[in-house]
Amino acid sequence: MTVDSPLAADTRLTPASDGVFEGSLSDRWNALGGIVNGGYSVAVCLQALRAVLPHPDPLTVSTFFLGRCAPGPVELRTDVAKRGRRVSTGEARMIRNGAEVVRTVASFTDLGAWNGPSAVLATLPDLPDPETAIDPMAGVRLPGVTITDRVEFRYARLPGWRRGRPSGDPSAEFWIRFTGGRDATVFDLPMLVDAAAPVVLDVAGVVGSATVELTTHVRAAPAPGWLAFRAATRYVGGGFHEEDVEIWDSRGELVAQSRQLAVVLAGSPSTSDRTDG
Amino acid sequence: MTVDSPLAADTRLTPASDGVFEGSLSDRWNALGGIVNGGYSVAVCLQALRAVLPHPDPLTVSTFFLGRCAPGPVELRTDVAKRGRRVSTGEARMIRNGAEVVRTVASFTDLGAWNGPSAVLATLPDLPDPETAIDPMAGVRLPGVTITDRVEFRYARLPGWRRGRPSGDPSAEFWIRFTGGRDATVFDLPMLVDAAAPVVLDVAGVVGSATVELTTHVRAAPAPGWLAFRAATRYVGGGFHEEDVEIWDSRGELVAQSRQLAVVLAGSPSTSDRTDG
């Protein structure tokens, strides 16, 4: 028996007509400014696709964000592009107030049903015991943000931008889990890859990031426990940046990989953030 | 004045009706087995999207491959999801013999029109002069393959799989360009990221790879000259692998980044490949 994750209750959909579903974006997964977290929107799309595709698990999920989106009722319109033996593919369009706000195309598979050669050419993040690591959100309230009540983080040390001094190194490794420790499923991973603050905040002059497109590969079902998160941005320029994320589980297995292309929001950091500057 | 790339002539489309275009997949970009190269299919989709989106350049392009596709007539059905100030987004579905074979969603922008902070946290591939480097395809004929007549490569040394001895290190850096030296444009980059043999061939037991999904970020217009290509696979398992690619231009600027999720084709390498084993 699987215990539902905290996200499951907020991504439930009701069938409306053939391939069309109705749901509601909760206000419990809000990012800065009270807009819904992008990864949460992806998770809602995946529930619609799960209902129309024959395979059980998301494998590769690509989402284009078409507009800022507040909590409230949404409609999901799906179509199935291909039902294959190993992989099936479909699309979900999320409509809010008559306008399409999110488009997701995803391939599903049965993770664990296939075999073959294996090789891992990277190592999992080297992190201290989460019990002794730092909660970067302790005592912090960000305007409109609620996702930090649902997801918690543990860092070896606070990132530069959190200390008001961007380090110039837009990368980070830390622990992540649902607040309180409820375990994550494969359907939570495409939300979790997008749940942390963007590491590009550690580049001087960057005050935020707006995702254009996010692709996640789900590679395995996560084992129970804290998940190790690795994020890196390597190319910032021309008004855009990418961010790569890996999530490793407590067995030391890579369970998700993501990459996004985002608009760089430039400006001066607000002086209120410079608590020790 | 821009000189058309060799790809431009083979990706021309004719408007058929509102948002629908007709074209033909040439047999000049075939991969192994005489099927069209995936990146070439993406390039055809991008010509359809270029005709319907207001921005001039591809920025992020995500393609799902739904079936093997032989050369021949195709129809491209597009829709525009969003026309924004900085970014516009649309979708192209490629229909071949009545079946959808490729689905591409892409955001376009005006590359070079936007500014902001910049940072590069990686270095370009360290390669010998292309004039003294090795052509890995010299004297090689692969069954059905024609793309190697259109694109050429120069390696510092032959990859392990080409010598019949997979090295266990699925990564490579090499030069790439159109055969004879015609310069690449932004519309060629989403094909070029997919034009080389997959580096996963350097994992023992892997004999091929079939792409499920490919995402490319175009970050800048390439300068004339040879392009430096970096490819790496880090996670092979459960029947799937990813491949990351970077393309750097002759100014030393990153012009494209891609990641794909692919099915691992396992088996024993054919003994005819073991020329020096």
XYZ file of C-alpha atoms in Angstrom, chain A residues 59-62 64-67 79-82 86-87 89-91 93 100 103 105-107 109-123 168-170 203-206 212-213 215 217-219 230 233-246 248 254 257-261 263-267, chain B residues 59-62 64-67 79-82 86-87 89-91 93 100 103 105-107 109-123 168-170 203-206 212-213 215 217-219 230 233-246 248 254 257-261 263-267:
156
model
C 9.735 9.094 -17.657
C 10.430 12.382 -19.435
C 8.293 15.465 -18.917
C 8.681 18.743 -20.805
C 6.371 25.231 -21.287
C 5.136 27.981 -18.949
C 2.981 30.415 -20.903
C 1.931 32.823 -18.177
C -4.438 14.090 -26.009
C -2.579 10.834 -26.480
C 0.129 11.038 -29.143
C 1.351 7.446 -29.033
C 7.787 0.456 -23.695
C 6.806 4.144 -23.758
C 3.348 9.851 -24.898
C 0.661 12.451 -24.343
C 0.067 16.138 -23.882
C -2.813 21.794 -21.671
C -3.688 28.312 -21.655
C 1.627 23.000 -21.751
C 4.212 16.829 -23.127
C 5.335 13.670 -21.336
C 6.335 10.098 -22.023
C 6.883 4.021 -18.972
C 6.932 1.244 -16.392
C 10.063 2.165 -14.421
C 11.804 -0.959 -13.262
C 10.286 -3.155 -15.981
C 13.265 -2.810 -18.309
C 16.830 -3.970 -17.998
C 20.126 -3.491 -19.724
C 23.656 -2.300 -19.152
C 24.136 0.171 -16.330
C 26.762 2.795 -15.628
C 26.889 5.755 -13.256
C 29.601 8.308 -14.049
C 28.802 10.754 -11.241
C 28.761 10.653 -7.471
C 29.577 34.027 -7.936
C 29.206 30.234 -7.893
C 25.635 29.358 -8.948
C 25.363 35.486 -9.671
C 25.815 39.191 -8.902
C 22.996 41.314 -10.320
C 20.462 38.469 -10.558
C 10.336 29.296 -19.901
C 10.686 25.521 -20.199
C 12.298 19.103 -18.668
C 13.688 12.790 -16.488
C 12.418 10.410 -13.809
C 14.911 7.559 -13.606
C 22.304 19.058 -6.623
C 23.762 26.928 -13.522
C 26.751 27.256 -15.847
C 25.679 29.693 -18.571
C 24.099 33.057 -17.824
C 23.895 35.549 -20.673
C 21.724 37.290 -23.247
C 18.954 37.526 -20.649
C 18.607 33.754 -20.133
C 20.115 30.989 -18.030
C 19.796 27.235 -17.675
C 19.579 25.275 -14.427
C 20.408 21.593 -14.063
C 19.151 19.565 -11.106
C 19.787 16.039 -9.889
C 19.470 11.234 -5.413
C 19.841 8.972 -9.067
C 17.396 14.842 -13.496
C 16.050 18.129 -14.784
C 17.098 21.093 -16.896
C 15.278 24.359 -17.364
C 15.714 27.427 -19.561
C 14.616 34.375 -18.126
C 17.118 36.154 -15.866
C 15.473 38.798 -13.691
C 18.148 41.417 -13.130
C 18.384 44.244 -10.599
C 15.387 29.391 -27.923
C 14.234 26.129 -26.348
C 12.986 23.203 -28.403
C 11.559 19.975 -27.000
C 9.177 13.713 -28.652
C 9.906 10.999 -31.210
C 6.833 8.833 -31.646
C 8.000 6.412 -34.306
C -0.560 25.847 -33.303
C 0.564 28.973 -31.466
C 0.305 28.626 -27.685
C 1.466 32.111 -26.698
C 10.246 38.381 -25.101
C 9.266 34.791 -25.930
C 5.700 29.410 -27.989
C 4.162 27.018 -30.481
C 3.820 23.376 -31.383
C 3.171 17.888 -35.198
C 2.079 11.466 -36.089
C 5.898 16.334 -31.838
C 7.039 22.328 -28.755
C 9.373 25.326 -28.981
C 9.796 28.823 -27.646
C 12.940 34.731 -29.014
C 15.124 37.397 -30.586
C 18.574 36.169 -29.558
C 20.836 39.090 -28.892
C 17.974 41.517 -28.178
C 18.143 41.022 -24.398
C 20.790 41.885 -21.881
C 21.601 41.184 -18.286
C 24.246 39.703 -16.036
C 26.487 37.096 -17.604
C 28.522 34.258 -16.188
C 30.170 31.209 -17.752
C 31.139 28.474 -15.294
C 32.538 26.018 -17.823
C 35.354 25.981 -20.336
C 33.683 2.645 -20.256
C 33.787 6.453 -20.428
C 30.719 7.651 -22.394
C 29.498 1.591 -22.323
C 30.078 -2.175 -22.633
C 27.005 -4.007 -23.892
C 25.406 -0.969 -25.544
C 12.485 9.302 -26.727
C 12.797 13.049 -26.119
C 15.499 19.257 -25.681
C 18.556 25.363 -25.844
C 19.924 27.738 -28.473
C 21.925 30.358 -26.616
C 31.105 18.079 -26.055
C 26.239 10.377 -20.701
C 26.401 9.886 -16.950
C 23.459 7.640 -16.047
C 22.735 4.388 -17.851
C 20.256 2.037 -16.224
C 16.762 0.572 -16.236
C 16.895 0.455 -20.032
C 17.362 4.225 -20.498
C 20.145 6.794 -20.652
C 20.491 10.535 -20.971
C 22.959 12.407 -23.201
C 24.063 15.991 -22.678
C 25.628 17.997 -25.502
C 27.237 21.420 -25.702
C 30.783 26.053 -28.705
C 28.469 28.411 -25.947
C 23.062 22.931 -25.079
C 20.956 19.789 -25.365
C 19.813 16.843 -23.307
C 18.020 13.752 -24.480
C 16.406 10.735 -22.831
C 16.210 3.861 -24.851
C 19.403 1.798 -24.510
C 19.765 -0.783 -27.263
C 21.738 -3.628 -25.710
C 23.583 -6.534 -27.290
